[in-house]
XYZ file of C-alpha atoms in Angstrom:
609
model
C 8.332 0.450 -4.466
C 9.635 1.095 -7.958
C 7.662 0.306 -11.101
C 8.719 -2.035 -13.905
C 7.281 -2.440 -17.407
C 8.772 -4.525 -20.229
C 7.541 -5.559 -23.656
C 8.366 -7.657 -26.704
C 6.177 -6.833 -29.714
C 6.035 -6.354 -33.469
C 5.353 -2.634 -32.957
C 7.427 0.101 -31.343
C 7.182 -0.519 -27.612
C 8.406 2.795 -26.170
C 4.926 4.441 -26.192
C 3.487 1.360 -24.449
C 6.254 1.389 -21.859
C 5.780 5.076 -21.087
C 2.012 4.631 -20.750
C 2.666 1.734 -18.375
C 5.036 3.873 -16.310
C 2.366 6.545 -15.960
C 0.025 3.912 -14.515
C 2.791 2.827 -12.120
C 4.046 6.258 -11.088
C 2.426 5.899 -7.678
C 5.127 3.279 -6.990
C 8.000 5.753 -7.403
C 8.687 9.073 -9.041
C 12.237 10.133 -8.176
C 13.352 9.334 -11.736
C 12.334 7.246 -14.717
C 13.744 5.759 -17.894
C 13.220 3.562 -20.947
C 15.666 1.343 -22.858
C 14.801 -0.117 -26.265
C 16.653 -2.546 -28.515
C 16.873 -1.451 -32.151
C 19.039 -3.177 -34.764
C 21.126 -4.882 -32.108
C 21.827 -1.719 -30.102
C 20.400 -0.492 -26.806
C 19.065 3.067 -26.866
C 18.080 4.712 -23.604
C 16.420 7.857 -22.243
C 16.404 8.716 -18.517
C 15.515 11.756 -16.418
C 15.303 12.835 -12.811
C 11.796 13.608 -11.620
C 8.459 12.344 -12.829
C 7.651 10.364 -15.929
C 6.640 13.510 -17.826
C 10.225 14.794 -17.575
C 11.542 11.668 -19.244
C 8.682 11.604 -21.746
C 9.583 15.095 -22.939
C 13.100 13.886 -23.760
C 11.688 10.862 -25.547
C 9.327 12.993 -27.662
C 12.241 15.191 -28.674
C 14.206 12.123 -29.849
C 11.911 9.069 -30.109
C 13.231 5.551 -29.581
C 12.155 2.834 -31.975
C 12.257 -0.911 -31.516
C 10.099 -3.858 -30.518
C 11.927 -4.968 -27.344
C 12.257 -2.730 -24.300
C 12.218 -2.208 -20.548
C 11.172 0.779 -18.458
C 11.245 1.895 -14.843
C 10.011 4.550 -12.462
C 12.196 4.794 -9.369
C 11.855 5.323 -5.647
C 15.438 5.819 -4.519
C 17.123 3.350 -2.152
C 20.797 3.187 -3.197
C 22.038 6.465 -4.610
C 20.443 9.899 -4.713
C 17.711 10.617 -7.269
C 19.537 11.785 -10.395
C 19.938 10.733 -14.012
C 23.054 8.654 -13.349
C 21.240 6.533 -10.781
C 18.017 6.293 -12.811
C 17.103 2.970 -14.400
C 17.516 1.300 -16.853
C 21.196 0.633 -16.199
C 23.531 -0.605 -18.909
C 26.641 -2.750 -18.612
C 28.153 -3.811 -21.912
C 25.513 -5.614 -23.931
C 22.974 -5.775 -21.028
C 20.347 -3.352 -19.737
C 18.321 -3.959 -16.572
C 15.544 -2.478 -14.436
C 15.123 -3.506 -10.808
C 12.769 -3.150 -7.879
C 14.114 -4.163 -4.461
C 17.361 -4.148 -2.523
C 20.397 -6.405 -3.047
C 21.923 -6.824 0.396
C 25.280 -8.282 -0.693
C 25.886 -5.775 -3.481
C 28.882 -4.135 -1.728
C 30.892 -7.380 -1.848
C 29.801 -8.106 -5.417
C 30.628 -4.567 -6.509
C 34.102 -4.799 -4.981
C 34.764 -8.087 -6.791
C 33.705 -6.582 -10.110
C 35.829 -3.471 -9.560
C 38.808 -5.661 -8.747
C 38.261 -7.288 -12.139
C 38.363 -3.917 -13.875
C 34.674 -2.994 -14.167
C 33.986 0.750 -13.948
C 30.623 1.701 -12.444
C 28.709 4.788 -13.528
C 26.117 4.849 -10.699
C 25.822 4.313 -6.950
C 23.106 1.684 -7.281
C 22.958 -1.973 -6.370
C 21.150 -2.549 -9.675
C 24.169 -1.820 -11.859
C 25.998 -4.641 -10.074
C 23.450 -7.125 -11.440
C 23.819 -5.769 -14.970
C 27.604 -6.186 -14.763
C 27.331 -9.737 -13.423
C 24.913 -10.765 -16.181
C 27.037 -9.127 -18.881
C 30.154 -10.895 -17.598
C 28.453 -14.266 -17.825
C 27.171 -13.602 -21.333
C 30.770 -12.777 -22.244
C 31.690 -16.221 -20.914
C 29.315 -17.848 -23.406
C 25.981 -18.026 -21.545
C 22.652 -17.125 -23.093
C 20.685 -14.331 -21.419
C 18.383 -16.634 -19.439
C 21.294 -18.743 -18.221
C 23.206 -15.625 -17.188
C 20.232 -14.271 -15.266
C 19.691 -17.591 -13.510
C 23.337 -17.825 -12.507
C 23.289 -14.232 -11.243
C 20.137 -14.386 -9.148
C 21.403 -17.519 -7.434
C 24.247 -15.329 -6.148
C 22.048 -12.494 -4.868
C 20.920 -11.888 -1.303
C 17.919 -9.633 -0.745
C 14.765 -8.794 -2.694
C 14.322 -8.128 -6.365
C 12.058 -8.006 -9.363
C 14.083 -7.494 -12.534
C 13.643 -7.279 -16.286
C 16.725 -7.665 -18.488
C 17.498 -7.282 -22.202
C 20.667 -8.084 -24.147
C 21.835 -6.727 -27.485
C 22.923 -10.281 -28.341
C 19.309 -11.569 -28.168
C 17.100 -8.727 -29.370
C 13.761 -10.552 -29.306
C 13.846 -11.553 -25.623
C 13.197 -10.106 -22.183
C 14.131 -12.151 -19.129
C 12.561 -11.393 -15.751
C 12.983 -12.766 -12.244
C 11.458 -12.154 -8.834
C 12.153 -12.750 -5.166
C 10.377 -10.754 -2.483
C 8.992 -8.189 -4.960
C 6.061 -8.600 -7.360
C 6.369 -9.307 -11.079
C 3.743 -10.595 -13.483
C 3.431 -11.449 -17.160
C 0.865 -9.920 -19.504
C -0.140 -12.211 -22.349
C -0.967 -10.703 -25.738
C -1.319 -11.856 -29.332
C 2.071 -11.649 -30.983
C 3.363 -9.649 -28.027
C 4.028 -10.239 -24.333
C 4.781 -8.017 -21.359
C 6.168 -7.841 -17.827
C 4.949 -5.478 -15.121
C 5.061 -4.749 -11.409
C 1.279 -5.011 -11.245
C -1.761 -5.311 -13.459
C -2.333 -1.569 -13.659
C 0.719 -1.210 -15.882
C -0.556 -3.775 -18.383
C -4.344 -3.474 -18.415
C -4.166 -1.071 -21.370
C -2.723 -3.878 -23.555
C -4.092 -7.119 -22.070
C -6.288 -8.512 -19.308
C -4.640 -11.943 -19.317
C -2.043 -12.170 -16.566
C 0.355 -14.812 -15.314
C 1.594 -14.238 -11.745
C 5.122 -15.378 -10.961
C 5.986 -17.182 -7.733
C 9.024 -16.636 -5.531
C 12.321 -17.393 -7.291
C 10.688 -17.739 -10.705
C 12.651 -16.714 -13.798
C 10.648 -15.948 -16.949
C 11.680 -15.564 -20.575
C 9.282 -13.763 -22.925
C 9.383 -13.318 -26.683
C 6.684 -12.160 -29.077
C 5.206 -15.661 -29.330
C 6.171 -17.477 -26.146
C 6.360 -17.279 -22.379
C 8.486 -19.789 -20.469
C 8.807 -19.890 -16.680
C 11.646 -21.637 -14.857
C 12.490 -22.390 -11.266
C 15.767 -21.349 -9.710
C 17.135 -24.751 -10.700
C 16.510 -23.944 -14.357
C 13.722 -26.491 -14.773
C 10.443 -25.400 -16.472
C 7.434 -24.777 -14.218
C 3.760 -24.069 -14.929
C 1.941 -20.966 -13.686
C -1.789 -20.399 -14.042
C -3.215 -17.687 -16.292
C -5.800 -15.312 -14.819
C -8.128 -12.796 -16.424
C -7.870 -9.483 -14.593
C -11.139 -7.775 -13.657
C -9.383 -4.414 -13.616
C -10.636 -1.883 -16.165
C -8.892 1.125 -17.658
C -11.681 3.334 -16.264
C -10.780 2.205 -12.753
C -7.332 3.780 -12.978
C -8.426 7.124 -14.440
C -9.334 10.237 -12.440
C -12.550 11.058 -14.294
C -14.183 14.244 -13.034
C -11.983 14.512 -9.937
C -9.017 16.820 -9.517
C -6.848 14.148 -7.886
C -6.908 10.382 -7.476
C -7.098 10.855 -3.704
C -10.314 12.857 -3.981
C -11.781 10.233 -6.333
C -10.854 7.448 -3.952
C -12.338 9.252 -0.947
C -15.641 9.474 -2.794
C -15.455 5.841 -3.933
C -15.618 4.648 -0.325
C -19.378 4.011 -0.053
C -19.224 1.720 -3.083
C -15.953 0.069 -2.027
C -17.258 -0.663 1.485
C -20.556 -1.966 0.086
C -18.627 -4.255 -2.266
C -16.515 -5.512 0.643
C -19.638 -6.408 2.630
C -21.632 -7.784 -0.301
C -22.534 -11.481 -0.056
C -20.612 -11.703 3.199
C -22.987 -10.259 5.792
C -26.604 -11.242 6.352
C -29.153 -10.003 8.886
C -28.165 -12.751 11.309
C -24.434 -12.695 10.947
C -21.431 -13.339 8.746
C -22.129 -15.793 5.931
C -20.292 -19.146 5.926
C -16.743 -19.613 4.616
C -16.036 -15.997 3.667
C -12.479 -16.467 5.001
C -11.995 -19.682 3.006
C -13.429 -23.164 2.879
C -11.039 -24.330 5.613
C -11.715 -21.423 7.946
C -14.165 -23.053 10.326
C -11.681 -25.233 12.196
C -9.063 -22.479 12.514
C -11.489 -19.824 13.740
C -13.131 -22.265 16.147
C -9.730 -23.014 17.684
C -8.601 -19.369 17.880
C -7.990 -18.129 21.428
C -6.091 -14.957 20.580
C -4.891 -12.862 17.663
C -1.618 -11.184 16.742
C -2.177 -8.477 14.112
C 0.809 -7.339 12.036
C 0.767 -4.417 9.591
C 2.456 -1.163 8.554
C 1.321 2.447 8.238
C -2.396 2.943 7.650
C -3.007 -0.821 7.839
C -1.476 -0.780 11.326
C -4.077 1.802 12.392
C -6.820 -0.472 11.053
C -5.384 -3.268 13.164
C -5.476 -1.031 16.244
C -9.191 -0.408 15.689
C -9.728 -4.152 15.362
C -8.058 -4.731 18.731
C -10.695 -2.600 20.452
C -13.507 -4.340 18.575
C -12.373 -7.941 19.012
C -11.526 -7.600 22.691
C -14.847 -5.891 23.459
C -17.204 -8.065 21.414
C -15.390 -11.403 21.023
C -13.540 -11.262 24.375
C -10.322 -12.553 22.824
C -6.905 -11.044 23.581
C -5.354 -9.149 20.657
C -1.890 -7.679 20.193
C -1.069 -5.326 17.334
C 2.456 -4.705 16.129
C 4.326 -2.918 13.381
C 5.693 -5.557 11.017
C 9.212 -4.114 10.875
C 9.485 -4.481 14.664
C 7.837 -7.884 14.979
C 10.127 -9.663 12.532
C 13.251 -8.741 14.510
C 12.185 -9.674 18.011
C 11.524 -12.980 19.695
C 7.798 -12.621 20.371
C 6.019 -14.874 22.846
C 3.213 -16.717 21.052
C 0.429 -17.981 23.332
C -1.197 -21.257 22.338
C -3.861 -21.104 19.611
C -2.972 -17.589 18.451
C -4.037 -16.624 14.927
C -1.553 -14.521 12.949
C -3.369 -11.736 11.045
C -1.571 -9.692 8.377
C -3.129 -6.567 6.855
C -1.812 -4.996 3.646
C -3.301 -2.999 0.780
C -0.861 -4.320 -1.806
C -0.112 -7.745 -0.381
C 3.537 -7.148 -1.245
C 4.595 -4.990 1.718
C 8.081 -6.315 2.386
C 8.061 -6.205 6.194
C 4.554 -7.672 6.469
C 5.337 -10.455 4.019
C 8.572 -11.311 5.821
C 6.743 -11.274 9.163
C 4.129 -13.731 7.914
C 6.815 -16.055 6.580
C 8.589 -15.811 9.929
C 5.326 -16.664 11.707
C 5.448 -20.147 10.173
C 8.398 -20.923 12.432
C 6.910 -19.447 15.608
C 4.043 -21.782 16.426
C 1.006 -19.772 15.383
C -2.290 -21.564 14.884
C -2.494 -20.308 11.301
C -2.394 -17.188 9.140
C -5.147 -14.861 7.953
C -4.571 -12.073 5.433
C -6.784 -9.049 4.813
C -5.743 -7.557 1.499
C -6.857 -5.669 -1.606
C -4.784 -7.640 -4.145
C -6.026 -11.194 -4.732
C -2.938 -12.398 -6.626
C -0.395 -10.903 -4.220
C 2.253 -12.888 -2.381
C 0.584 -12.454 1.011
C -2.732 -13.795 -0.250
C -1.206 -16.734 -2.069
C 0.778 -17.804 0.990
C -1.900 -17.378 3.686
C -4.097 -20.093 5.183
C -7.155 -17.836 5.280
C -7.856 -14.621 3.405
C -10.469 -11.911 3.003
C -10.307 -9.499 0.052
C -11.256 -5.895 0.718
C -12.594 -5.127 -2.801
C -11.424 -1.536 -2.691
C -10.392 -1.581 -6.341
C -7.249 0.214 -7.540
C -5.931 2.850 -5.148
C -3.542 5.158 -6.983
C -3.113 7.997 -4.478
C -0.168 7.323 -2.211
C -2.113 8.382 0.899
C -4.433 5.462 1.564
C -8.154 6.218 1.925
C -10.582 3.605 0.641
C -8.081 0.849 1.455
C -8.364 1.876 5.125
C -12.158 1.949 5.333
C -12.495 -1.339 3.463
C -9.933 -2.879 5.808
C -12.098 -1.708 8.694
C -15.147 -3.273 7.026
C -13.271 -6.568 6.630
C -12.022 -6.463 10.217
C -15.574 -5.750 11.390
C -16.666 -8.943 9.622
C -13.886 -10.829 11.401
C -15.001 -9.301 14.703
C -18.615 -10.383 14.187
C -17.576 -13.897 13.202
C -15.392 -14.308 16.286
C -17.950 -12.626 18.548
C -20.677 -15.025 17.475
C -18.383 -18.004 18.014
C -17.444 -16.769 21.480
C -20.864 -16.208 22.953
C -21.853 -12.599 22.233
C -25.509 -12.063 23.104
C -27.613 -12.806 20.005
C -29.586 -9.576 20.233
C -26.460 -7.476 20.537
C -24.831 -9.392 17.683
C -27.824 -8.738 15.428
C -27.683 -5.023 16.274
C -24.004 -4.865 15.309
C -24.727 -6.635 12.013
C -27.460 -4.108 11.232
C -25.116 -1.259 12.094
C -22.383 -2.589 9.818
C -24.842 -2.952 6.942
C -25.565 0.775 7.336
C -21.882 1.739 6.973
C -21.907 2.618 3.227
C -24.855 4.980 3.758
C -23.196 6.552 6.810
C -20.045 7.248 4.755
C -22.198 8.857 2.048
C -23.598 11.220 4.666
C -20.130 12.047 5.976
C -18.991 12.987 2.462
C -21.629 15.743 2.418
C -19.379 17.631 4.857
C -16.949 18.466 2.050
C -18.117 22.108 1.528
C -17.733 22.864 5.241
C -14.322 21.180 5.299
C -13.166 23.234 2.298
C -13.862 26.345 4.407
C -12.154 24.826 7.437
C -9.023 23.910 5.461
C -8.115 27.581 5.136
C -7.227 27.660 8.839
C -4.316 25.286 8.173
C -2.611 27.021 5.263
C 0.038 28.731 7.388
C 0.162 26.210 10.237
C 3.251 24.109 10.790
C 1.910 21.806 13.518
C -1.357 20.147 14.558
C -2.547 17.825 17.313
C -5.185 15.121 16.876
C -7.013 13.647 19.865
C -9.268 10.652 20.360
C -10.272 8.301 23.136
C -10.754 4.562 23.049
C -11.349 3.173 19.590
C -11.148 6.719 18.181
C -7.479 7.033 19.130
C -6.361 5.026 16.066
C -8.682 7.224 13.989
C -6.854 10.275 15.325
C -3.547 8.606 14.409
C -4.813 8.019 10.890
C -6.022 11.624 10.592
C -2.627 12.949 11.671
C -0.851 10.603 9.258
C -2.964 11.794 6.331
C -2.298 15.461 7.116
C 1.471 15.022 7.412
C 1.705 12.753 4.341
C 0.192 15.133 1.826
C 0.289 18.655 3.315
C 3.719 18.334 5.001
C 2.311 19.804 8.225
C 3.824 18.140 11.269
C 0.921 16.377 12.966
C 0.782 14.094 15.981
C -2.032 12.120 17.558
C -2.522 11.200 21.188
C -5.049 9.447 23.361
C -6.821 12.504 24.752
C -6.132 11.399 28.315
C -2.388 11.752 27.622
C -2.714 15.448 26.825
C -1.699 16.605 30.278
C 1.283 14.231 30.285
C 3.300 16.319 27.857
C 1.567 17.427 24.641
C -0.330 20.188 26.445
C 2.940 22.126 26.548
C 2.600 22.644 22.791
C -0.867 24.134 22.896
C -1.308 27.842 22.213
C -3.321 30.013 19.828
C -1.186 28.807 16.904
C -1.798 25.105 17.487
C -4.981 23.643 15.941
C -6.267 20.720 17.992
C -8.494 18.283 16.087
C -10.736 16.086 18.232
C -12.709 13.021 17.161
C -15.775 13.004 19.404
C -18.587 10.569 18.635
C -21.007 9.847 21.430
C -19.948 7.061 23.750
C -18.961 6.132 27.307
C -15.720 8.178 27.146
C -17.303 11.371 25.808
C -17.363 13.171 29.150
C -13.708 12.327 29.670
C -12.920 13.757 26.238
C -14.824 16.948 27.044
C -12.640 17.444 30.094
C -9.520 17.046 27.932
C -10.820 19.613 25.463
C -11.471 22.053 28.298
C -7.745 21.829 29.025
C -7.079 22.975 25.462
C -9.579 25.860 25.751
C -7.970 27.027 28.957
C -4.623 27.388 27.134
C -6.100 29.318 24.208
C -5.835 26.417 21.758
C -7.888 26.410 18.574
C -10.359 23.495 18.761
C -11.695 21.682 15.711
C -14.191 19.088 16.884
C -15.884 16.394 14.809
C -18.889 15.296 16.882
C -22.163 13.525 16.178
C -25.537 15.092 16.928
C -26.037 13.219 20.173
C -22.670 14.143 21.633
C -23.801 17.334 23.404
C -20.688 19.287 22.441
C -22.285 22.690 21.747
C -20.398 24.343 24.583
C -17.118 23.674 22.761
C -18.014 25.694 19.678
C -17.182 29.107 21.169
C -13.428 28.606 20.797
C -13.111 26.835 17.479
C -15.087 24.918 14.901
C -17.710 22.221 15.429
C -18.642 19.900 12.552
C -21.489 17.422 12.920
C -20.920 13.849 11.767
C -23.709 11.258 11.773
C -21.745 8.347 13.208
C -24.350 5.651 12.575
C -23.478 3.949 15.857
C -20.498 3.233 18.089
C -19.412 0.129 16.166
C -19.007 1.773 12.761
C -18.034 5.240 14.066
C -14.275 4.723 13.488
C -14.817 4.221 9.748
C -17.311 7.084 9.485
C -15.218 9.617 11.404
C -12.188 8.765 9.289
C -13.846 10.280 6.215
C -13.937 13.958 7.292
C -10.319 13.671 8.439
C -9.376 12.428 4.967
C -11.241 15.345 3.398
C -9.518 17.776 5.747
C -6.049 16.510 4.825
C -6.918 16.565 1.131
C -8.238 20.123 1.040
C -5.435 21.483 3.213
C -2.930 19.938 0.795
C -4.745 21.430 -2.202
C -4.668 24.891 -0.640
C -0.973 24.539 0.222
C -0.194 23.493 -3.333
C 1.533 20.200 -2.534
C 1.528 17.156 -4.798
C -1.501 15.390 -3.367
C -1.285 12.059 -5.184
C 2.504 11.738 -5.134
C 3.829 13.355 -1.954
C 7.554 13.822 -1.716
C 9.754 10.952 -0.523
C 6.863 8.464 -0.406
C 5.669 5.612 -2.598
C 2.520 3.545 -2.549
C 3.680 -0.026 -2.280
C 6.590 -0.449 0.135
C 8.265 -3.532 -1.294
C 11.688 -2.901 0.265
C 12.690 -3.132 3.906
């Protein structure tokens, strides 16, 4: 969840490192810091808060030098303050770290018993002390890092410099992403490509337990046994324009409006008028999908809500049983795995720690195979899966996920259609669903035209502290996602319920101060939903209803707000109705003055357990 940048170059690297941190700030913004080697000495600047706080200190007293490391932190061990901010220094060593070292308490105690004095509460400083001790015993930096990581339990991506070897940076990874950026006369390390795209588009992705040594003119990768290994070089398709806000006030707003294009890209060359095109899940997908008799979907957060939508779709159209589970729960229970069950993992980053661990655990549990739906083609999840489908959302910088969710739904809709066709769905009905899905980008464009009305509506939430979201059937996960967005960025407590559960408890909360947001496309459960909304009206609740033109909800408008959404059809309605809920959360947050793109206590890529 933290961000790492490192560089070895002939020029001063501090400006490059700070620019890289700004691109990575979505990964953590409790504190930040830079350490640079100059004339055999490590110079460091750190600050609590966002990168701009640290940058101001740097500009007041610039650091010079061609070797350096930098970090933006999301706190795990130790409160957010300057003392706990990275980089940490122990003797001749400085280190930055993303992850959690699970055996750090024992290692810390051993070091303290040997006389080491710690200056922070972090697990990271333990690694710096261990590496420094080994260098003092005569090891070179790479050897000391290798010996240290063999002793660690947990997850890490690290970058390390030593005043004894000023032209080198050594990195290592296990359970957290780290890649190499290849330049001319300079080389880099970063948590992801966004940190490095300003200086190079040539990337080398490290595998689990790799250790890398970079200098200005060389990159060498080693296994945990110290033997050299080869890793392929890739050219990133990411552009600097893709990670800039442009005309938009916030990244989240930009990403909401990028959804028609992102969904169209996700469907492009994958869906024809008669069905899903061959081998879009991989060249070996046919046998696995033909043998699939059930699915187990594992995800976290917004991706979990996408999986819940997929459960409704796949069970209705493909007639296959589906279970959906939060990854952090699945990995610690002894799940029953029916024969021929496909394990499906969903993740925006492909590095979500719990989801990645769950997929690795699935290898021991007798699943038919693994399928990953992801936005990051070089991520650990994608590299380790049997089958995969990229969502093509492009970079998503805002912490609150928007286009990642709708592109996940588009990908899951493709999976649904593929399984439905294989399992005997009527050809005419299948063709109608394909046509509906092809219309999804246009339907999202129409939903975005609601923004002016939603700006007006957002004013009703400025002084609210609570909100309820309701949906029925496949719209229940949409209500969950709407409530999550509102709480993430506006800090309003919001809950979502299946509307039929209202009378089983939540109705006690309803009064004139409680806005109740209902997702109400036309469908077989619409009359049931109307009855639930009448229960809210009878208690004086303030209704905010998103309904399509054919829903016949005019009688609800006398005690609240009615906004019309062209759903485009029952199949794609979950993706379409998500869009106005995203806009509502965004504009409420803007009016309340919260930090939309970097909400407190959260980070984008959850790479720790």
